[in-house]
PDB file of C-alpha atoms in Angstrom:
ATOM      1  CA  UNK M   1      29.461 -49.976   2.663  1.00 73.00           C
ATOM      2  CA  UNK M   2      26.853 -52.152   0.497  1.00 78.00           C
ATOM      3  CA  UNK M   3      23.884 -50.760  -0.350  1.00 76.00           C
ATOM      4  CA  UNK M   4      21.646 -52.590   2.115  1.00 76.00           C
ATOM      5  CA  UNK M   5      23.271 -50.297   4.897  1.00 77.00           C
ATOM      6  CA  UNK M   6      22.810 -47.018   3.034  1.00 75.00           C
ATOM      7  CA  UNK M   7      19.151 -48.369   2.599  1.00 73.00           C
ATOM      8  CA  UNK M   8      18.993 -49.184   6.425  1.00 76.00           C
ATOM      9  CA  UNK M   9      16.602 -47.329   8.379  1.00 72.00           C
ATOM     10  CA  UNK M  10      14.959 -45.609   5.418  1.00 73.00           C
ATOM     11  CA  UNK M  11      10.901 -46.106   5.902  1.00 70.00           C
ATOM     12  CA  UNK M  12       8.107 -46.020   3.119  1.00 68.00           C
ATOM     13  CA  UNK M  13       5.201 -43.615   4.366  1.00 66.00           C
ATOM     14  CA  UNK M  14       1.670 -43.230   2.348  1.00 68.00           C
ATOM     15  CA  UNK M  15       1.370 -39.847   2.414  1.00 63.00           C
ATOM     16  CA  UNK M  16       3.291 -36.877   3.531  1.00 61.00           C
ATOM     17  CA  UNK M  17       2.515 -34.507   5.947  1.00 60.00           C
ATOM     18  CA  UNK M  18       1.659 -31.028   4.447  1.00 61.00           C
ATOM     19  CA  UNK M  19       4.360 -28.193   5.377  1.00 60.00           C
ATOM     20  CA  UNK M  20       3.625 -24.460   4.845  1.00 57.00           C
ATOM     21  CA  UNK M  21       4.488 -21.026   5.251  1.00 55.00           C
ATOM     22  CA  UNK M  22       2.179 -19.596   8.323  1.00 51.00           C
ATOM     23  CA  UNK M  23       1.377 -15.900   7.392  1.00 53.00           C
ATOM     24  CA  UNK M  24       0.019 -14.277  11.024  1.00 52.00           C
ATOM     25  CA  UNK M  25      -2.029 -11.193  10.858  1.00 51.00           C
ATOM     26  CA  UNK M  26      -2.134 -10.235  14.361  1.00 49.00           C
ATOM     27  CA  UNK M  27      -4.254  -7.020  13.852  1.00 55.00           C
ATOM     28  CA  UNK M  28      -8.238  -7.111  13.462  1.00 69.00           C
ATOM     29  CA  UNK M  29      -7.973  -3.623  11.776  1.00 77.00           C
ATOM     30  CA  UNK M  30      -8.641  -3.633   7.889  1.00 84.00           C
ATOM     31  CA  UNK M  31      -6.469  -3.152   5.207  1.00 85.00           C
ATOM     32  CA  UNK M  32      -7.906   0.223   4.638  1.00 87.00           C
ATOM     33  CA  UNK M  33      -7.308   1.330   8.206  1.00 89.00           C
ATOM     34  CA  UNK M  34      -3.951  -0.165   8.663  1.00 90.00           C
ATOM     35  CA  UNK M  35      -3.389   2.298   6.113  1.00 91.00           C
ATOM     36  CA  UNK M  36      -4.955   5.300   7.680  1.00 92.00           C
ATOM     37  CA  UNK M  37      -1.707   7.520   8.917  1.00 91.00           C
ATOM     38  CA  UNK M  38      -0.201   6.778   5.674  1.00 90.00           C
ATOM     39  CA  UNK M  39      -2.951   8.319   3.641  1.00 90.00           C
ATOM     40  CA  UNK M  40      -1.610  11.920   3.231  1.00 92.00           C
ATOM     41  CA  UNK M  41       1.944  10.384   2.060  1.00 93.00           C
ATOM     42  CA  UNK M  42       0.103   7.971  -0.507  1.00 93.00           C
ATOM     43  CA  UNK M  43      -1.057   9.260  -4.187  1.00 94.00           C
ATOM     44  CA  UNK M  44      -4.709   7.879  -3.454  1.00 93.00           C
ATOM     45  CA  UNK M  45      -7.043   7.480  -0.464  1.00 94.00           C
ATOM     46  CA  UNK M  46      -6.741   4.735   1.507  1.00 92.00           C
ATOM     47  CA  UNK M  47      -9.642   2.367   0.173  1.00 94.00           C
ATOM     48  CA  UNK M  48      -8.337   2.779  -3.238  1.00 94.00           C
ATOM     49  CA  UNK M  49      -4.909   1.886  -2.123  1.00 93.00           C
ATOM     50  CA  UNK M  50      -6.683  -1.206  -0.489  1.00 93.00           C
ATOM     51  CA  UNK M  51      -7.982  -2.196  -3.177  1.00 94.00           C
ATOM     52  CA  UNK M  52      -4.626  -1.786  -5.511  1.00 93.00           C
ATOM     53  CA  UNK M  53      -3.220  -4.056  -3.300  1.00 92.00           C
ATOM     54  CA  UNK M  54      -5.387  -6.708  -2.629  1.00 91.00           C
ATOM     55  CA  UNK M  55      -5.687  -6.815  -6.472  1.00 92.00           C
ATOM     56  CA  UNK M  56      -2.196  -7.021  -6.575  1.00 92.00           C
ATOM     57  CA  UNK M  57      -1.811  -9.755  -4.075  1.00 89.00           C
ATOM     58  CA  UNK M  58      -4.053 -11.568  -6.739  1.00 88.00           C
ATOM     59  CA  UNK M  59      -1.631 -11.510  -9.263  1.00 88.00           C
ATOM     60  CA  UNK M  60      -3.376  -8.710 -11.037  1.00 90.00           C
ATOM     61  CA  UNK M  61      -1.318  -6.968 -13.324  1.00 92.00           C
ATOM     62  CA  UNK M  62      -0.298  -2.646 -12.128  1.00 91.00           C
ATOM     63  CA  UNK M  63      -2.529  -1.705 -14.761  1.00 91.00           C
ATOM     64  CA  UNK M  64      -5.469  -3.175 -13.965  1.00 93.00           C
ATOM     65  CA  UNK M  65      -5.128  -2.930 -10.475  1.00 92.00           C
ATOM     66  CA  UNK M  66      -5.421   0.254 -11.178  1.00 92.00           C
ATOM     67  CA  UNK M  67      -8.746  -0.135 -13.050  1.00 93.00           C
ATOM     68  CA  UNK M  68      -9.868  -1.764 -10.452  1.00 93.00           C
ATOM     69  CA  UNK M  69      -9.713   0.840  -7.679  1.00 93.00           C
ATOM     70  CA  UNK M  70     -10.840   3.612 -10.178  1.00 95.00           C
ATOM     71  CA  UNK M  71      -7.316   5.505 -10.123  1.00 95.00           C
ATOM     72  CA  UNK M  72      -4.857   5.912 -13.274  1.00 94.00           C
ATOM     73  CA  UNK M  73      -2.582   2.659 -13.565  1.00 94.00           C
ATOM     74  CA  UNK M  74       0.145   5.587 -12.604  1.00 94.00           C
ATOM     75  CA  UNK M  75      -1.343   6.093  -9.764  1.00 94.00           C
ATOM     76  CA  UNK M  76      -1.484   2.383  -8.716  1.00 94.00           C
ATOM     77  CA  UNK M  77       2.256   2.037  -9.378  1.00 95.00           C
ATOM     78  CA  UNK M  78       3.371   4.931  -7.595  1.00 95.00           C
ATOM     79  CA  UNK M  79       1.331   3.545  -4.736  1.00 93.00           C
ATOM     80  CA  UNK M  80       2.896  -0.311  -4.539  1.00 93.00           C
ATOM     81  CA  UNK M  81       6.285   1.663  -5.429  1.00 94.00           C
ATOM     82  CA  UNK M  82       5.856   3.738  -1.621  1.00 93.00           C
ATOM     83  CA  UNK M  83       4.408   0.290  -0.307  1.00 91.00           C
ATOM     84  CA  UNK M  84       7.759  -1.531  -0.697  1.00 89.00           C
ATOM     85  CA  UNK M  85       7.447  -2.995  -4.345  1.00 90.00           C
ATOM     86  CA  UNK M  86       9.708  -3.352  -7.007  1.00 89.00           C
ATOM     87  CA  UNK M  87       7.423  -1.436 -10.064  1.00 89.00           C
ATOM     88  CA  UNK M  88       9.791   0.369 -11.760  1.00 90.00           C
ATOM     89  CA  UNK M  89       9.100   0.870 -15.629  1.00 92.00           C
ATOM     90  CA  UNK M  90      13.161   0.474 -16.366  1.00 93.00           C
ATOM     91  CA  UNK M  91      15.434  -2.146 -15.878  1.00 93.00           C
ATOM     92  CA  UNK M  92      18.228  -1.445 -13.373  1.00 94.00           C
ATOM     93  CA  UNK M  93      20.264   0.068 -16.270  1.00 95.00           C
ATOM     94  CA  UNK M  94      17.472   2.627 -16.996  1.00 95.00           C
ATOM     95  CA  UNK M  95      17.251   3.229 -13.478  1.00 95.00           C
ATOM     96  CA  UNK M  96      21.075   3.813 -13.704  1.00 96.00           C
ATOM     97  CA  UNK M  97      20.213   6.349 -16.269  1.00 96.00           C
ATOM     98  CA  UNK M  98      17.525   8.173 -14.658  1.00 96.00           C
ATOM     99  CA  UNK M  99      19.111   8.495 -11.120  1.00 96.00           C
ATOM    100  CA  UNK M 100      22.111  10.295 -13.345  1.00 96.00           C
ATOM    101  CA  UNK M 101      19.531  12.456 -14.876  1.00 96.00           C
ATOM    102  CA  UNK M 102      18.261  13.044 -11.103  1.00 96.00           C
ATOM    103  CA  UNK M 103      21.913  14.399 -10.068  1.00 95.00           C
ATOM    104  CA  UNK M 104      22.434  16.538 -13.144  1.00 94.00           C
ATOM    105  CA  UNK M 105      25.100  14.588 -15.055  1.00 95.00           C
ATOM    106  CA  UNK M 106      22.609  13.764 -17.852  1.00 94.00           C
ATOM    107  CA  UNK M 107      20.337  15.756 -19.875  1.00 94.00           C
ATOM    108  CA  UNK M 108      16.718  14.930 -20.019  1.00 94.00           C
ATOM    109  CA  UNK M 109      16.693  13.911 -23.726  1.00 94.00           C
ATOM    110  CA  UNK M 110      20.059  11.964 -23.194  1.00 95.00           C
ATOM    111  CA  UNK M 111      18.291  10.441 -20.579  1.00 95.00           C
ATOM    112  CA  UNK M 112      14.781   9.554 -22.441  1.00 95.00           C
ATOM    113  CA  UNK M 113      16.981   8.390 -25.929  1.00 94.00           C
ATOM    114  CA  UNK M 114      19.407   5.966 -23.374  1.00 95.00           C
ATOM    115  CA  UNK M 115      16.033   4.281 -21.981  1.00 94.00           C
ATOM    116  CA  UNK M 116      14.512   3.767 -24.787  1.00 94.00           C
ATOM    117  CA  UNK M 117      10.973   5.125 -22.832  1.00 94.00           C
ATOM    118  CA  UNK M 118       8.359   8.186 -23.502  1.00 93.00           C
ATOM    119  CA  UNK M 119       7.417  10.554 -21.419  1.00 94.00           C
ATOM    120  CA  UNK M 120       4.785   9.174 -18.890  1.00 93.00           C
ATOM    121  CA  UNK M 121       7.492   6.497 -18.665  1.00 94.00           C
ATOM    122  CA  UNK M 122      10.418   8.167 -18.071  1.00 95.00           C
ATOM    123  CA  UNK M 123       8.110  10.529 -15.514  1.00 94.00           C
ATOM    124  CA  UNK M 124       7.230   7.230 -13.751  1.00 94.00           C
ATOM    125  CA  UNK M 125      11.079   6.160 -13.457  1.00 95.00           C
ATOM    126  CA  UNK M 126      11.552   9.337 -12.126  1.00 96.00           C
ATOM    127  CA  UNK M 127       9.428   9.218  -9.385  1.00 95.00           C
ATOM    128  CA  UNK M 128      10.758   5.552  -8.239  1.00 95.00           C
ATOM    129  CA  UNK M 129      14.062   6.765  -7.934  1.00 95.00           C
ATOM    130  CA  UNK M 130      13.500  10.138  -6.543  1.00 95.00           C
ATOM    131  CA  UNK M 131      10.367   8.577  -3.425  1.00 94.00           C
ATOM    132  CA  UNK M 132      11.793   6.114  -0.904  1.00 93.00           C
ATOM    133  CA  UNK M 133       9.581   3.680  -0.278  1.00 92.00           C
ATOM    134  CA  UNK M 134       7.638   4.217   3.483  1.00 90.00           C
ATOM    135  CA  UNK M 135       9.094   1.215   6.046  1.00 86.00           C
ATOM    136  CA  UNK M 136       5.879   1.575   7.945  1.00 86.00           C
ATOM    137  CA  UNK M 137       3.241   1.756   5.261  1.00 85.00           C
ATOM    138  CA  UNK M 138       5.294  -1.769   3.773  1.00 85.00           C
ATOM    139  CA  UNK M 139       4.884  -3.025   7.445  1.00 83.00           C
ATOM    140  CA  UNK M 140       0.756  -2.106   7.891  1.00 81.00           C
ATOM    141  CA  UNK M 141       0.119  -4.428   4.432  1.00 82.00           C
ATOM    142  CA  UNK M 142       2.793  -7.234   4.968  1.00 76.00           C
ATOM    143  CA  UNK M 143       0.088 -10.064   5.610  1.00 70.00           C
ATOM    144  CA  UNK M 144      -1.480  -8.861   1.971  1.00 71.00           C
ATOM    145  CA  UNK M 145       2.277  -8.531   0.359  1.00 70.00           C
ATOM    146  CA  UNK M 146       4.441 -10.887   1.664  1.00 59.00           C
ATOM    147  CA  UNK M 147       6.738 -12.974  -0.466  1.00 48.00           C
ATOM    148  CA  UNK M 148       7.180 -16.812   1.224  1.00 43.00           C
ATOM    149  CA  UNK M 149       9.373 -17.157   3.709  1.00 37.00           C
ATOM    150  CA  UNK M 150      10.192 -13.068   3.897  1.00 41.00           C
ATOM    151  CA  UNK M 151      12.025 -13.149   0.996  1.00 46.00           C
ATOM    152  CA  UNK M 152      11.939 -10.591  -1.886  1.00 51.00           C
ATOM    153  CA  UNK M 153      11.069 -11.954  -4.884  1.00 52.00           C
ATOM    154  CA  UNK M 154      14.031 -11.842  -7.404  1.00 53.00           C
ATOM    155  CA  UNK M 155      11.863 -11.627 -10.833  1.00 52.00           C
ATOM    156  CA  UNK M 156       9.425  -9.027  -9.114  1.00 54.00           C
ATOM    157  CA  UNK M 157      10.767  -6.658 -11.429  1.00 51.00           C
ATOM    158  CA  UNK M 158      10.230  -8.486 -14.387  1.00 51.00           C
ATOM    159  CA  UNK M 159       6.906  -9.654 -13.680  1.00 48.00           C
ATOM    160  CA  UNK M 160       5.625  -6.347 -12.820  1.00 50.00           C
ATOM    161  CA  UNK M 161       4.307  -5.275 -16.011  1.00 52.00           C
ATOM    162  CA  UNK M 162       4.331  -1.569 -15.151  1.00 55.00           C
ATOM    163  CA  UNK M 163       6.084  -0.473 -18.635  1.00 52.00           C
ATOM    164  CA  UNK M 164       3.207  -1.324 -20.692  1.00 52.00           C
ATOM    165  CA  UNK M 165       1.028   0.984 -18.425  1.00 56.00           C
ATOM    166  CA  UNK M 166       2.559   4.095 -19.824  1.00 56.00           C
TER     167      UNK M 166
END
């Protein structure tokens, strides 16, 4: 096979036709109130949890989503965290560590000197690994978090930025 028959058929265009991910929202409801029966179950009202997540969506770092909805960057983590994302202050070995400290097989100061964290941070860990994420809540603000194609993103814990908030 020459190389004018792998070139047969092969056509030169001028441009190309622009391919995307459609996102679908098919509720007219706000953020806010797509939120509503989650409120008692989230650290913050609704609004503010709006607004940590739209910030979010942004690219705005935990922290200062946070700032901007007026709660403590805490606050904003432990909301994304029960929202479906990945804000944990530890890597997954300090997460490793903490969940042991969670079943009793390692003392808090063990724990603490293994991470490598304070105390807001290690209180933070805590709470990631001991509140499962709410299916439902992650489903109302999909259209404001969704990763392309579905897809969790694999450096979401890196990028998160949440151990600098403590």
């Amino acid at each position: 096979m020459g190389l004018s028959e792998i070139a047969a058929g092969i056509e030169v265009t001028e441009h190309q036709r622009e391919c995307g991910v459609a996102a679908v929202d098919d509720t007219d409801a706000s953020l806010a109130e797509r939120l509503t029966p989650f409120e008692t179950a989230l650290p913050c009202s609704t609004t503010e949890a709006a607004t940590i997540v739209e910030a979010y969506a942004s690219g705005t770092a935990v922290d200062a989503c946070g700032h901007a909805a007026d709660v403590p960057p805490v606050t904003a983590a432990k909301t994304l965290h029960l929202l479906g994302e990945q804000v944990s202050p530890v890597g997954p070995q300090g997460r490793e560590i903490v969940r042991d400290w969670l079943t009793g097989e390692l003392s808090r100061r063990d724990a603490m000197g293994l991470t490598g964290v304070g105390e807001r941070t290690f209180a933070l860990a805590a709470y990631v690994e001991s509140h499962d994420p709410l299916p439902a809540a992650r489903d109302a603000v999909e259209g404001a978090l969704s990763s392309p194609l579905g897809e969790t993103d694999p450096l979401g814990e890196a990028r998160s930025d949440v151990g600098e908030l403590l």
